Short mmCIF file of N, CA, C and O in Angstrom, two decimals:
data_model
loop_
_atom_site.label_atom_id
_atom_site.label_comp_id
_atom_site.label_asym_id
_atom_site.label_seq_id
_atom_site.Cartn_x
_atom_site.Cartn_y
_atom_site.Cartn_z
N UNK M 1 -16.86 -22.79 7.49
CA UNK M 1 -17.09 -21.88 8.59
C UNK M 1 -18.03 -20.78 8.11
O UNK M 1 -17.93 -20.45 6.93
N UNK M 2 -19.04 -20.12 8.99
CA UNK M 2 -19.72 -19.26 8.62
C UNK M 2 -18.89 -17.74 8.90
O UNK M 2 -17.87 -17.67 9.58
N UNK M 3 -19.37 -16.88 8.42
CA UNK M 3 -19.25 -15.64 8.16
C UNK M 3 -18.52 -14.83 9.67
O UNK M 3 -17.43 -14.26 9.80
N UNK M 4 -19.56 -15.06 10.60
CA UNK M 4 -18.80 -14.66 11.59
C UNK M 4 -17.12 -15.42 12.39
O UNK M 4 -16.42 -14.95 13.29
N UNK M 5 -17.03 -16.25 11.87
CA UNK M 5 -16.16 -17.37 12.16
C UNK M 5 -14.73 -16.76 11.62
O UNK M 5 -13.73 -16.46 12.26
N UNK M 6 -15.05 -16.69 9.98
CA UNK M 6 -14.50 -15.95 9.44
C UNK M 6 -13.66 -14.68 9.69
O UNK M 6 -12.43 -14.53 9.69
N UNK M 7 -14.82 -13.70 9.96
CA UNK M 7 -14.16 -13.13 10.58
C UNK M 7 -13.34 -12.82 11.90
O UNK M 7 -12.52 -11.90 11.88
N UNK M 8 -13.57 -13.63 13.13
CA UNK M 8 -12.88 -14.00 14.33
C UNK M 8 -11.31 -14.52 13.72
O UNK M 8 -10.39 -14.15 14.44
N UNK M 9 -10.98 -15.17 12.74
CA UNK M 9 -9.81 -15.53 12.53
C UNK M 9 -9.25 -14.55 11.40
O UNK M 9 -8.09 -14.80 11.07
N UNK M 10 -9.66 -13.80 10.96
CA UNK M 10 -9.36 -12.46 10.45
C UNK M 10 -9.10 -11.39 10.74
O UNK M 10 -8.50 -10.59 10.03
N UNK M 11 -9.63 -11.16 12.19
CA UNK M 11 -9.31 -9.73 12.44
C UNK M 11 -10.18 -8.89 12.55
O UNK M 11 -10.16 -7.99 13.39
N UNK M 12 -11.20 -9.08 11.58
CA UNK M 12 -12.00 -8.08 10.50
C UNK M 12 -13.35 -8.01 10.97
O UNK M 12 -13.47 -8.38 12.14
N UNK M 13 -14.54 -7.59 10.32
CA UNK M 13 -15.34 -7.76 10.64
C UNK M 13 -16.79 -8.27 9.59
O UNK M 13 -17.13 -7.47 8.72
N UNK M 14 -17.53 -9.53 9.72
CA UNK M 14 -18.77 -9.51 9.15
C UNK M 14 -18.88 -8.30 7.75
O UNK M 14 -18.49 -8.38 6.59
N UNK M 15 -19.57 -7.24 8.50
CA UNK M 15 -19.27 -6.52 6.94
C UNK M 15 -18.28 -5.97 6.56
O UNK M 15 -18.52 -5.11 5.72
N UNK M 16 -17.19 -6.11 6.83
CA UNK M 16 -16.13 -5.92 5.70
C UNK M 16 -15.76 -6.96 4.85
O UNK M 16 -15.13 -6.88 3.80
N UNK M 17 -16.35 -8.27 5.57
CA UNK M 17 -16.07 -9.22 4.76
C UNK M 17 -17.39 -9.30 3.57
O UNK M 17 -17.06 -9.65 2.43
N UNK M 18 -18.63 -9.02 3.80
CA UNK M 18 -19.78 -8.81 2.87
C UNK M 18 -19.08 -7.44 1.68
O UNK M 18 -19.69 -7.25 0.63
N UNK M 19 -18.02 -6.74 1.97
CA UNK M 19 -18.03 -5.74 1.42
C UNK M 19 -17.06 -6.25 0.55
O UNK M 19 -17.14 -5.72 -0.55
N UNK M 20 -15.85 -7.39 0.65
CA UNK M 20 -15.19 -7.61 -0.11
C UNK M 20 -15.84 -8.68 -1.26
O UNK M 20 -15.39 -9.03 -2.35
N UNK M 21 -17.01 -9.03 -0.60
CA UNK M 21 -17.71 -10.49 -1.60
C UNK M 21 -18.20 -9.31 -2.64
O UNK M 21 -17.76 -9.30 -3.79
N UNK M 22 -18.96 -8.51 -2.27
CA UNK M 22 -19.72 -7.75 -2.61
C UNK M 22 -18.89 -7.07 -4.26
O UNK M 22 -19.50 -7.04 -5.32
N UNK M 23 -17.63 -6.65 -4.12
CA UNK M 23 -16.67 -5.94 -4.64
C UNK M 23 -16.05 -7.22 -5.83
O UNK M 23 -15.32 -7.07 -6.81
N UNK M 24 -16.63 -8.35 -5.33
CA UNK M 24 -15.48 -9.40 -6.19
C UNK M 24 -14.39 -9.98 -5.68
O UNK M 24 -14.01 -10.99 -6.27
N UNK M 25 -13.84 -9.64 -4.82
CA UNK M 25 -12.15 -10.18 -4.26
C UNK M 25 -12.48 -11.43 -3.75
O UNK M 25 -11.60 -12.27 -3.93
N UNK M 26 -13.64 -11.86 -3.07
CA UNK M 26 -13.68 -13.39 -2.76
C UNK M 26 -13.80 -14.63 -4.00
O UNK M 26 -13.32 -15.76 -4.06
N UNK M 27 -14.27 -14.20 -4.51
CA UNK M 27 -14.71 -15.17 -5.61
C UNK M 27 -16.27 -15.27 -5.52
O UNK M 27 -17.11 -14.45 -5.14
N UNK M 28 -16.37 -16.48 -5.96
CA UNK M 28 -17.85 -17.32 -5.66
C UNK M 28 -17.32 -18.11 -4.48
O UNK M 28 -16.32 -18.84 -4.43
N UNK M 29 -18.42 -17.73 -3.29
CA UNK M 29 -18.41 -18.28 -2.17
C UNK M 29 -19.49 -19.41 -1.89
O UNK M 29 -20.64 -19.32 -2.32
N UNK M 30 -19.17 -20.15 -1.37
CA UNK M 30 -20.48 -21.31 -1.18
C UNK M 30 -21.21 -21.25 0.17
O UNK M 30 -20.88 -21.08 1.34
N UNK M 31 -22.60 -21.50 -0.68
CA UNK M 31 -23.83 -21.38 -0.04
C UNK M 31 -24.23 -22.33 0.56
O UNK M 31 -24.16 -23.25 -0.25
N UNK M 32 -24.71 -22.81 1.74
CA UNK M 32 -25.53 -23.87 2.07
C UNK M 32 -27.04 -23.29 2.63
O UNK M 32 -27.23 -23.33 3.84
N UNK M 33 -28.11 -22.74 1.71
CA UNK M 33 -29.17 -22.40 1.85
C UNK M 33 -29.00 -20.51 1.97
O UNK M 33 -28.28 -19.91 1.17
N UNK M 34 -29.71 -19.85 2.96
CA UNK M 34 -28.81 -18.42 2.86
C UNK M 34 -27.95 -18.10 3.68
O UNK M 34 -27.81 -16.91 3.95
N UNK M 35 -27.01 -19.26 4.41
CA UNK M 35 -25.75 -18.97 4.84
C UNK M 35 -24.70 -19.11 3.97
O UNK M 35 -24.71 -20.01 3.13
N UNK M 36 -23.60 -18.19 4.11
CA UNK M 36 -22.35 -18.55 3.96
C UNK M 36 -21.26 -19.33 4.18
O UNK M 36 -20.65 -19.32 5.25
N UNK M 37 -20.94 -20.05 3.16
CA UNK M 37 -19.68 -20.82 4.14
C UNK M 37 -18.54 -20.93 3.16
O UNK M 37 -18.62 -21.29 1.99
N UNK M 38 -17.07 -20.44 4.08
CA UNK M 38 -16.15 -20.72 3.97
C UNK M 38 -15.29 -21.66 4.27
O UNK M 38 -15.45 -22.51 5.15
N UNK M 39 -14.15 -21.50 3.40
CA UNK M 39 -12.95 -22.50 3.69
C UNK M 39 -11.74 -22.07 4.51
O UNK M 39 -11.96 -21.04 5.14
N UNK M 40 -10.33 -22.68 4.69
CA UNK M 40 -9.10 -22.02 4.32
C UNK M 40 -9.16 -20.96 3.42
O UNK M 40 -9.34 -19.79 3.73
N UNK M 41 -8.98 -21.43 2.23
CA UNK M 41 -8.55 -20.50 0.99
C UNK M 41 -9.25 -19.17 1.01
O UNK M 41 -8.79 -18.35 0.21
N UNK M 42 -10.19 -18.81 1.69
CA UNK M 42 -11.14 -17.72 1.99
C UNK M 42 -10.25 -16.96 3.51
O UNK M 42 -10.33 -15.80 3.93
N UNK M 43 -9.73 -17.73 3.86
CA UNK M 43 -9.21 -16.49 5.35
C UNK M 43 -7.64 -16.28 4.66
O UNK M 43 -6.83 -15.40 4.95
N UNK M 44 -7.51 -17.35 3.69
CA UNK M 44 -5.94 -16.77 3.69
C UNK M 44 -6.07 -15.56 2.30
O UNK M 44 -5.03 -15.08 1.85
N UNK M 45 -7.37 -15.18 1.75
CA UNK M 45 -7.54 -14.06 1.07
C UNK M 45 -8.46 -13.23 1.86
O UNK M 45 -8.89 -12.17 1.39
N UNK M 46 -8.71 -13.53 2.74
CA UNK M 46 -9.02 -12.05 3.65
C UNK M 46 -7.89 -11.23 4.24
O UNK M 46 -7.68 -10.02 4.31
N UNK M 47 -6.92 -12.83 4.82
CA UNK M 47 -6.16 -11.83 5.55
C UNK M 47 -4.94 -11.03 4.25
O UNK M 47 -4.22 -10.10 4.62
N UNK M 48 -4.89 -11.46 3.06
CA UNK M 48 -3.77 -10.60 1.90
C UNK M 48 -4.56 -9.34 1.79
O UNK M 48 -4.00 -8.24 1.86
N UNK M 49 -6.20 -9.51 1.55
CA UNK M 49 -6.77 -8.53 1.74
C UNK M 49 -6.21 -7.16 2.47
O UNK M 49 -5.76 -6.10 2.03
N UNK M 50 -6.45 -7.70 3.84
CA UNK M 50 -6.28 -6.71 4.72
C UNK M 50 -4.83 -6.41 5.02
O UNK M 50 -4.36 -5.62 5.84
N UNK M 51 -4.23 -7.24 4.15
CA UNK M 51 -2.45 -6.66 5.00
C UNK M 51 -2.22 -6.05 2.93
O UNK M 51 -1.08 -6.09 2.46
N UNK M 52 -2.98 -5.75 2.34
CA UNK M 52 -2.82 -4.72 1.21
C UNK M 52 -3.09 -3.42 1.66
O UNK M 52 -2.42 -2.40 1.46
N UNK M 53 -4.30 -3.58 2.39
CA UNK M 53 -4.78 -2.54 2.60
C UNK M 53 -4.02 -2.02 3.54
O UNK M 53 -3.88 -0.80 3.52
N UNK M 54 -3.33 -2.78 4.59
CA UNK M 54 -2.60 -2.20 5.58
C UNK M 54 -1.03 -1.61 4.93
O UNK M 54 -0.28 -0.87 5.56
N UNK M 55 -0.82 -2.03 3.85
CA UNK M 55 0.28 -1.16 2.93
C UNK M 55 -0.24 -0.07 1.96
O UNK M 55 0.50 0.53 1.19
N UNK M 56 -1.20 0.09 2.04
CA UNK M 56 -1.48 1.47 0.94
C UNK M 56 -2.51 1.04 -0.08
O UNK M 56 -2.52 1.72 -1.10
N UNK M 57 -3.43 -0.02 -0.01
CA UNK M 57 -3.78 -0.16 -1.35
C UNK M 57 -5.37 -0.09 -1.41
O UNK M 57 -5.88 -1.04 -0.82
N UNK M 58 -5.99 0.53 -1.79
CA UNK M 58 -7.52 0.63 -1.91
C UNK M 58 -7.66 -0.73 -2.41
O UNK M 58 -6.72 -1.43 -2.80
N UNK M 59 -9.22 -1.13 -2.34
CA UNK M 59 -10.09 -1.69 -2.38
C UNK M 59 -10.12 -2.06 -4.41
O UNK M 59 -9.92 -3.06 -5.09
N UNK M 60 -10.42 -0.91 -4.63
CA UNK M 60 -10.49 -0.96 -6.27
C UNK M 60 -9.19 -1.50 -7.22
O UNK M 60 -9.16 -2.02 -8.33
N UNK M 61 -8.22 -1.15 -6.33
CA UNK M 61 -6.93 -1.77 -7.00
C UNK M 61 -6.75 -3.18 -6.80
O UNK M 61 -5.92 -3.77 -7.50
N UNK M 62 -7.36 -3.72 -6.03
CA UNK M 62 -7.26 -5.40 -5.86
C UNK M 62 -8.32 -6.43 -6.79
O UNK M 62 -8.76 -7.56 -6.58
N UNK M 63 -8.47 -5.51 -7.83
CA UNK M 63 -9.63 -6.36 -8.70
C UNK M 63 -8.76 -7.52 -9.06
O UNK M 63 -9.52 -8.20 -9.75
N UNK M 64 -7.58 -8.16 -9.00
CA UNK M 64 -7.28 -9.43 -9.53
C UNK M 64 -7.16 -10.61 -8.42
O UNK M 64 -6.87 -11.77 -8.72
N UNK M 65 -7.37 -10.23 -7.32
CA UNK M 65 -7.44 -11.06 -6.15
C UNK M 65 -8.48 -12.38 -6.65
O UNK M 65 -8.26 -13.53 -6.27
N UNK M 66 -9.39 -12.11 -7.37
CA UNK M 66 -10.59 -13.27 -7.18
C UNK M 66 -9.62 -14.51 -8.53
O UNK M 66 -10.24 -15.43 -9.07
N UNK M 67 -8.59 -14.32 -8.74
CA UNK M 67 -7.92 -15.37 -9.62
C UNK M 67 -6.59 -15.28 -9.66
O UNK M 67 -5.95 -15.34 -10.71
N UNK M 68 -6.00 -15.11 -8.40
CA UNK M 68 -4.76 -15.35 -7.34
C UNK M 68 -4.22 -15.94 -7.90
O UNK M 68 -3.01 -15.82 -8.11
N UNK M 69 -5.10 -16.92 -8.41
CA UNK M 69 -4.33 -18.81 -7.87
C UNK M 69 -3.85 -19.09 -9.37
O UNK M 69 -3.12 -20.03 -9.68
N UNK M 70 -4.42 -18.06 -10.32
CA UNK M 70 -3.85 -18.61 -11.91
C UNK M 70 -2.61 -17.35 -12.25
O UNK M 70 -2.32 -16.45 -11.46
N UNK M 71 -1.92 -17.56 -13.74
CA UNK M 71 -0.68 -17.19 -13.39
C UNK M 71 -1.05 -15.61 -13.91
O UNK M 71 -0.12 -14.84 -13.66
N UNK M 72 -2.24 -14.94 -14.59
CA UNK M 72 -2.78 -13.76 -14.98
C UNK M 72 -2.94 -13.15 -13.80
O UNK M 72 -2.82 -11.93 -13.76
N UNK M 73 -3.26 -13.92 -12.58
CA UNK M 73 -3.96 -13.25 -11.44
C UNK M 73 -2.32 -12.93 -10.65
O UNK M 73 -2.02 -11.84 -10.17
N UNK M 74 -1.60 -13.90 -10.66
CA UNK M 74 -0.12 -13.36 -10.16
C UNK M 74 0.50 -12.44 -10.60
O UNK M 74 1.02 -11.65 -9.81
N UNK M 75 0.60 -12.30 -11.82
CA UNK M 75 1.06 -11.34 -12.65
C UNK M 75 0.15 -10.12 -11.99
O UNK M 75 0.77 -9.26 -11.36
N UNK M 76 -0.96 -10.03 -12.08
CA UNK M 76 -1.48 -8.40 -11.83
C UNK M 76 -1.24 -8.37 -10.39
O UNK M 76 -1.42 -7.27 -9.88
N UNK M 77 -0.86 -9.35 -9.57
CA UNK M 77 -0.51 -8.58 -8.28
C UNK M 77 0.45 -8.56 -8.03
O UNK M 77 0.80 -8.23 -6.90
N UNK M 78 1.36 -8.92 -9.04
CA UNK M 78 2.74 -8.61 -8.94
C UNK M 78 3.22 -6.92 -9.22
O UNK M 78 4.04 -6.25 -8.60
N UNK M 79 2.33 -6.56 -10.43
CA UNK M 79 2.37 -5.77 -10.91
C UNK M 79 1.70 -4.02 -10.22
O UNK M 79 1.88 -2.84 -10.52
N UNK M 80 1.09 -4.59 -9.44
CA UNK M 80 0.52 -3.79 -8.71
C UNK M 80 1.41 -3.64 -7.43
O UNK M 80 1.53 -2.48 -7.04
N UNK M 81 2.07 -4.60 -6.70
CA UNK M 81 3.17 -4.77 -5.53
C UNK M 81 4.55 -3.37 -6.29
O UNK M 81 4.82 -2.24 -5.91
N UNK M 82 5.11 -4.23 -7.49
CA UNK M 82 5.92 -3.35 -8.26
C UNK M 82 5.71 -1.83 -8.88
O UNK M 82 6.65 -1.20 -9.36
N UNK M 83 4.48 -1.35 -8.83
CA UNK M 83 3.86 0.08 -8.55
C UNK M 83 3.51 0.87 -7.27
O UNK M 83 3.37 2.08 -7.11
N UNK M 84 3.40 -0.19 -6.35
CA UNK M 84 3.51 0.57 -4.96
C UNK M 84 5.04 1.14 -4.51
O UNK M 84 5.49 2.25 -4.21
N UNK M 85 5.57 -0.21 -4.64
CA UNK M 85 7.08 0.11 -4.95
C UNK M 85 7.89 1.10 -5.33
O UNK M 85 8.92 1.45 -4.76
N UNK M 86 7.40 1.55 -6.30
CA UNK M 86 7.90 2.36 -7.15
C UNK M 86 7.56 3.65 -6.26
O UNK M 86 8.48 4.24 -5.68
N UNK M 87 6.09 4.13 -6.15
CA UNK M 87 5.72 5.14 -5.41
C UNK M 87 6.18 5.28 -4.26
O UNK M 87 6.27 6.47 -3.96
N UNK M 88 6.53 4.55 -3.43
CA UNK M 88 6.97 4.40 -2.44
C UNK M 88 8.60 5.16 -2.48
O UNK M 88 8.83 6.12 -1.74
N UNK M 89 9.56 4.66 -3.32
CA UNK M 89 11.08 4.69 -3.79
C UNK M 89 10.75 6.46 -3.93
O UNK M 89 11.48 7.39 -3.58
N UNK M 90 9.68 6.49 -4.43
CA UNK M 90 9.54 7.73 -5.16
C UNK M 90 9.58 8.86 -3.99
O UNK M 90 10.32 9.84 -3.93
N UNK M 91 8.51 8.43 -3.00
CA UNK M 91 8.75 9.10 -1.92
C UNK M 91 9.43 9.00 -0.79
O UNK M 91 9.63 9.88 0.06
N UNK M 92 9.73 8.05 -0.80
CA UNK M 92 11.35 8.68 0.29
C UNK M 92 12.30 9.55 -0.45
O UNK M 92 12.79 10.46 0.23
N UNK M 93 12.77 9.47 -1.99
CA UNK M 93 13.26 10.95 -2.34
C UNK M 93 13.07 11.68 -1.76
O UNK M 93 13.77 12.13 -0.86
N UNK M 94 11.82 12.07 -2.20
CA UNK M 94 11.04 13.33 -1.82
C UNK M 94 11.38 13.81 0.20
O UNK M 94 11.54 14.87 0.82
N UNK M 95 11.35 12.31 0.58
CA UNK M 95 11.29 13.20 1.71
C UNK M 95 13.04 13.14 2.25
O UNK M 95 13.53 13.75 3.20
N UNK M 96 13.59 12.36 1.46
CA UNK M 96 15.13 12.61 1.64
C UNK M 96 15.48 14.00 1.47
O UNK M 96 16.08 14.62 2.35
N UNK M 97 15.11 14.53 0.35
CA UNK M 97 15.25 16.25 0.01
C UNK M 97 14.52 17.06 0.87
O UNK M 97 15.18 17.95 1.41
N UNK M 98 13.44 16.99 1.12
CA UNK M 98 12.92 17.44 2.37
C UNK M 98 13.63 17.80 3.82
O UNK M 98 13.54 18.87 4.42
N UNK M 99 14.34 16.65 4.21
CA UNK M 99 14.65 16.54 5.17
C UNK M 99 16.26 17.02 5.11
O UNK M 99 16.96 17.21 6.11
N UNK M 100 16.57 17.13 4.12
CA UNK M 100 17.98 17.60 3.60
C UNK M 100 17.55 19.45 3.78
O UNK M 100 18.33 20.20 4.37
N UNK M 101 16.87 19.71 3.46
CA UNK M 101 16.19 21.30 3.65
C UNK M 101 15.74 21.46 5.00
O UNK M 101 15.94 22.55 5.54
N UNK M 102 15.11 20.47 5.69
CA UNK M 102 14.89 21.01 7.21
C UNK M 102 16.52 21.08 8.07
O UNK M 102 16.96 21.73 9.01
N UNK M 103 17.05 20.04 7.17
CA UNK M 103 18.91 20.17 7.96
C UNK M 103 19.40 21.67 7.82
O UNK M 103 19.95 22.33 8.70
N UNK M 104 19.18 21.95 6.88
CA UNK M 104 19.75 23.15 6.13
C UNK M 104 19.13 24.22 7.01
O UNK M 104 19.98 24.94 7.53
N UNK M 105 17.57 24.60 7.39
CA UNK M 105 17.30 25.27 8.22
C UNK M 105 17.69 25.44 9.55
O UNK M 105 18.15 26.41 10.14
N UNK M 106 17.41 24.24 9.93
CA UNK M 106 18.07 24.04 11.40
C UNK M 106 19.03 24.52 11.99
O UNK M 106 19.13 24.92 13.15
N UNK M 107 20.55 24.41 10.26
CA UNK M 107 21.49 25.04 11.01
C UNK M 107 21.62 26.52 10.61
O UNK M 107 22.51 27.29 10.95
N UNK M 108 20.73 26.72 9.95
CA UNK M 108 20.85 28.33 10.49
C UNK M 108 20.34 29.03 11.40
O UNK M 108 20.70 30.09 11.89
N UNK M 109 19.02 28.03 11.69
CA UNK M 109 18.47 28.81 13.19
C UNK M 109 19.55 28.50 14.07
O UNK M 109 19.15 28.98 15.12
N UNK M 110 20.72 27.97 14.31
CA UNK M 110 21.49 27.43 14.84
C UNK M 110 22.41 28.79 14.86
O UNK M 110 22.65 29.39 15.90
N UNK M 111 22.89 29.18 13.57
CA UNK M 111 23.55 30.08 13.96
C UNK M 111 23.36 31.41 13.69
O UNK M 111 24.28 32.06 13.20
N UNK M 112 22.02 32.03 14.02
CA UNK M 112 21.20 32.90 14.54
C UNK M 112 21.35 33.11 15.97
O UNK M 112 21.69 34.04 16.69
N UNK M 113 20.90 31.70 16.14
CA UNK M 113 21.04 31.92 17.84
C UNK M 113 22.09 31.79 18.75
O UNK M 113 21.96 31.59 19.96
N UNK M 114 23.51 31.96 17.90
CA UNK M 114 24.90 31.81 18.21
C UNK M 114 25.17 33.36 18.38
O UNK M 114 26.05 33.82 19.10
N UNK M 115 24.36 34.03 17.68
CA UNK M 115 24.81 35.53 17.20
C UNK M 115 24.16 36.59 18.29
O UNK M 115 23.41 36.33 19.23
N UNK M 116 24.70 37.91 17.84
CA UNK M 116 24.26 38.63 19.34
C UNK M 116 22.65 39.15 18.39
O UNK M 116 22.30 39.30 17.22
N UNK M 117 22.17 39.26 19.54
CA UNK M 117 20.92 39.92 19.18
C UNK M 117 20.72 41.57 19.36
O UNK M 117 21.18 41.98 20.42
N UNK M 118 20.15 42.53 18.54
CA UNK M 118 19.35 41.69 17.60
C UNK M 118 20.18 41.57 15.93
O UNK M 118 21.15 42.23 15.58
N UNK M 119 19.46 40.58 15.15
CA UNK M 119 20.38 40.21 14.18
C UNK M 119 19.60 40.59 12.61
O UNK M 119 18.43 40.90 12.39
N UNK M 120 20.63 40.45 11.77
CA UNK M 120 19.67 40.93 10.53
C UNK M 120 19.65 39.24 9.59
O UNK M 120 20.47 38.33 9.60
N UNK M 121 18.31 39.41 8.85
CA UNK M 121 18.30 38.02 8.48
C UNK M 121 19.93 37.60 7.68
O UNK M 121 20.63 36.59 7.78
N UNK M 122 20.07 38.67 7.02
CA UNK M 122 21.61 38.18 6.35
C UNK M 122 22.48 38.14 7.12
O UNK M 122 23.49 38.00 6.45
N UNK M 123 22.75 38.19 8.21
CA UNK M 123 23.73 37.46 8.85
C UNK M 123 23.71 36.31 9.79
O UNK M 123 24.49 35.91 10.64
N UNK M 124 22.57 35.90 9.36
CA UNK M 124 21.94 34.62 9.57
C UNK M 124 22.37 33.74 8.79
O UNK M 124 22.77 32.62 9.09
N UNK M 125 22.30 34.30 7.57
CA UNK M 125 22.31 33.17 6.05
C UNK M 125 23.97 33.30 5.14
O UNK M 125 24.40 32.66 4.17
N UNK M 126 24.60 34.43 5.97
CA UNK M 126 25.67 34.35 5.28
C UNK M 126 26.63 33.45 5.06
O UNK M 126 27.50 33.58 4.20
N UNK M 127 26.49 32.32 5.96
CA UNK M 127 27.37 31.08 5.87
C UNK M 127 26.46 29.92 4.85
O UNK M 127 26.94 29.00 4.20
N UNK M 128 25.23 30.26 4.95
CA UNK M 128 24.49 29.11 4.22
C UNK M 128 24.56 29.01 2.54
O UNK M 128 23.93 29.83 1.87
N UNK M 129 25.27 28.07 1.95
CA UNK M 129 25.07 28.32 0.25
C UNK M 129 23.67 27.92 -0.30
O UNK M 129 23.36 28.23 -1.45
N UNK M 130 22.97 27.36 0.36
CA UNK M 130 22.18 27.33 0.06
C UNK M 130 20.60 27.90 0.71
O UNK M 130 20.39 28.11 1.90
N UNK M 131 19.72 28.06 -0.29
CA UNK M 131 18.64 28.95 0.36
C UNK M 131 17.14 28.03 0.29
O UNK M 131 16.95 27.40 -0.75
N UNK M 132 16.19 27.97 1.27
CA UNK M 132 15.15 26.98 1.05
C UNK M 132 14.33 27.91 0.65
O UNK M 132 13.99 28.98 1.14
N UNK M 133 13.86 26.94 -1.03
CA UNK M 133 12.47 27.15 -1.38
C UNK M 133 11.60 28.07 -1.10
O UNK M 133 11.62 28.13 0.13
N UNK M 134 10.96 28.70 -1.43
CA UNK M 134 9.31 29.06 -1.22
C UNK M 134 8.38 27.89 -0.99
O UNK M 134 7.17 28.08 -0.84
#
């Protein structure tokens, strides 16, 4: 299939697909004069392509895509899956504690606005043991 073909069953477009040849992630693609032509094995690495990218992953981090199919090339995208991972784990912490501190606010604007007005911030916070951040 040629280039535009390609991309119709991809999603994608012409040059993004020149941009991934361009970069290395296709491999060596075959020529029949100065067209392009693809296979299978070419849309089913466009579309990992694009559903990387649709999880977080630049362009530059997929340098092992063009040797998938051997067990060095599995390994580094394993390894790269298991670092997103990680970052990922990493930030839902982050926003678990986060969101554990917007709880914490909430209920004191909560019981601020239980109280007669007008109010002083410490008797806002006098029930709260805990205090958010700067």
């Amino acid at each position: 299939m040629r280039i535009g073909e390609l991309a119709h069953h991809t999603g994608t477009t012409p040059k993004a697909i020149r941009l991934y040849e361009s970069r290395g992630l296709l491999g060596t693609v075959a020529r029949a004069g100065s067209y392009r032509h693809y296979g299978e094995a070419d849309v089913a690495r466009v579309l990992l392509i694009r559903r990387a990218q649709a999880l977080g992953f630049r362009l530059s981090e997929l340098n092992g895509l063009p040797h998938i199919d051997t067990a060095a090339g599995w390994d580094r995208v394993a390894q790269l899956v298991a670092g997103r991972r990680a970052a990922v784990a990493h930030e839902l912490a982050r926003l678990t504690a986060l969101d554990a501190q917007l709880a914490g606010l909430e209920a004191e604007l909560h019981t601020c606005d239980t109280l007669a007005v007008p109010v002083t911030p410490q008797a806002c916070t006098m029930g709260s043991a805990k205090s958010v951040p700067p």
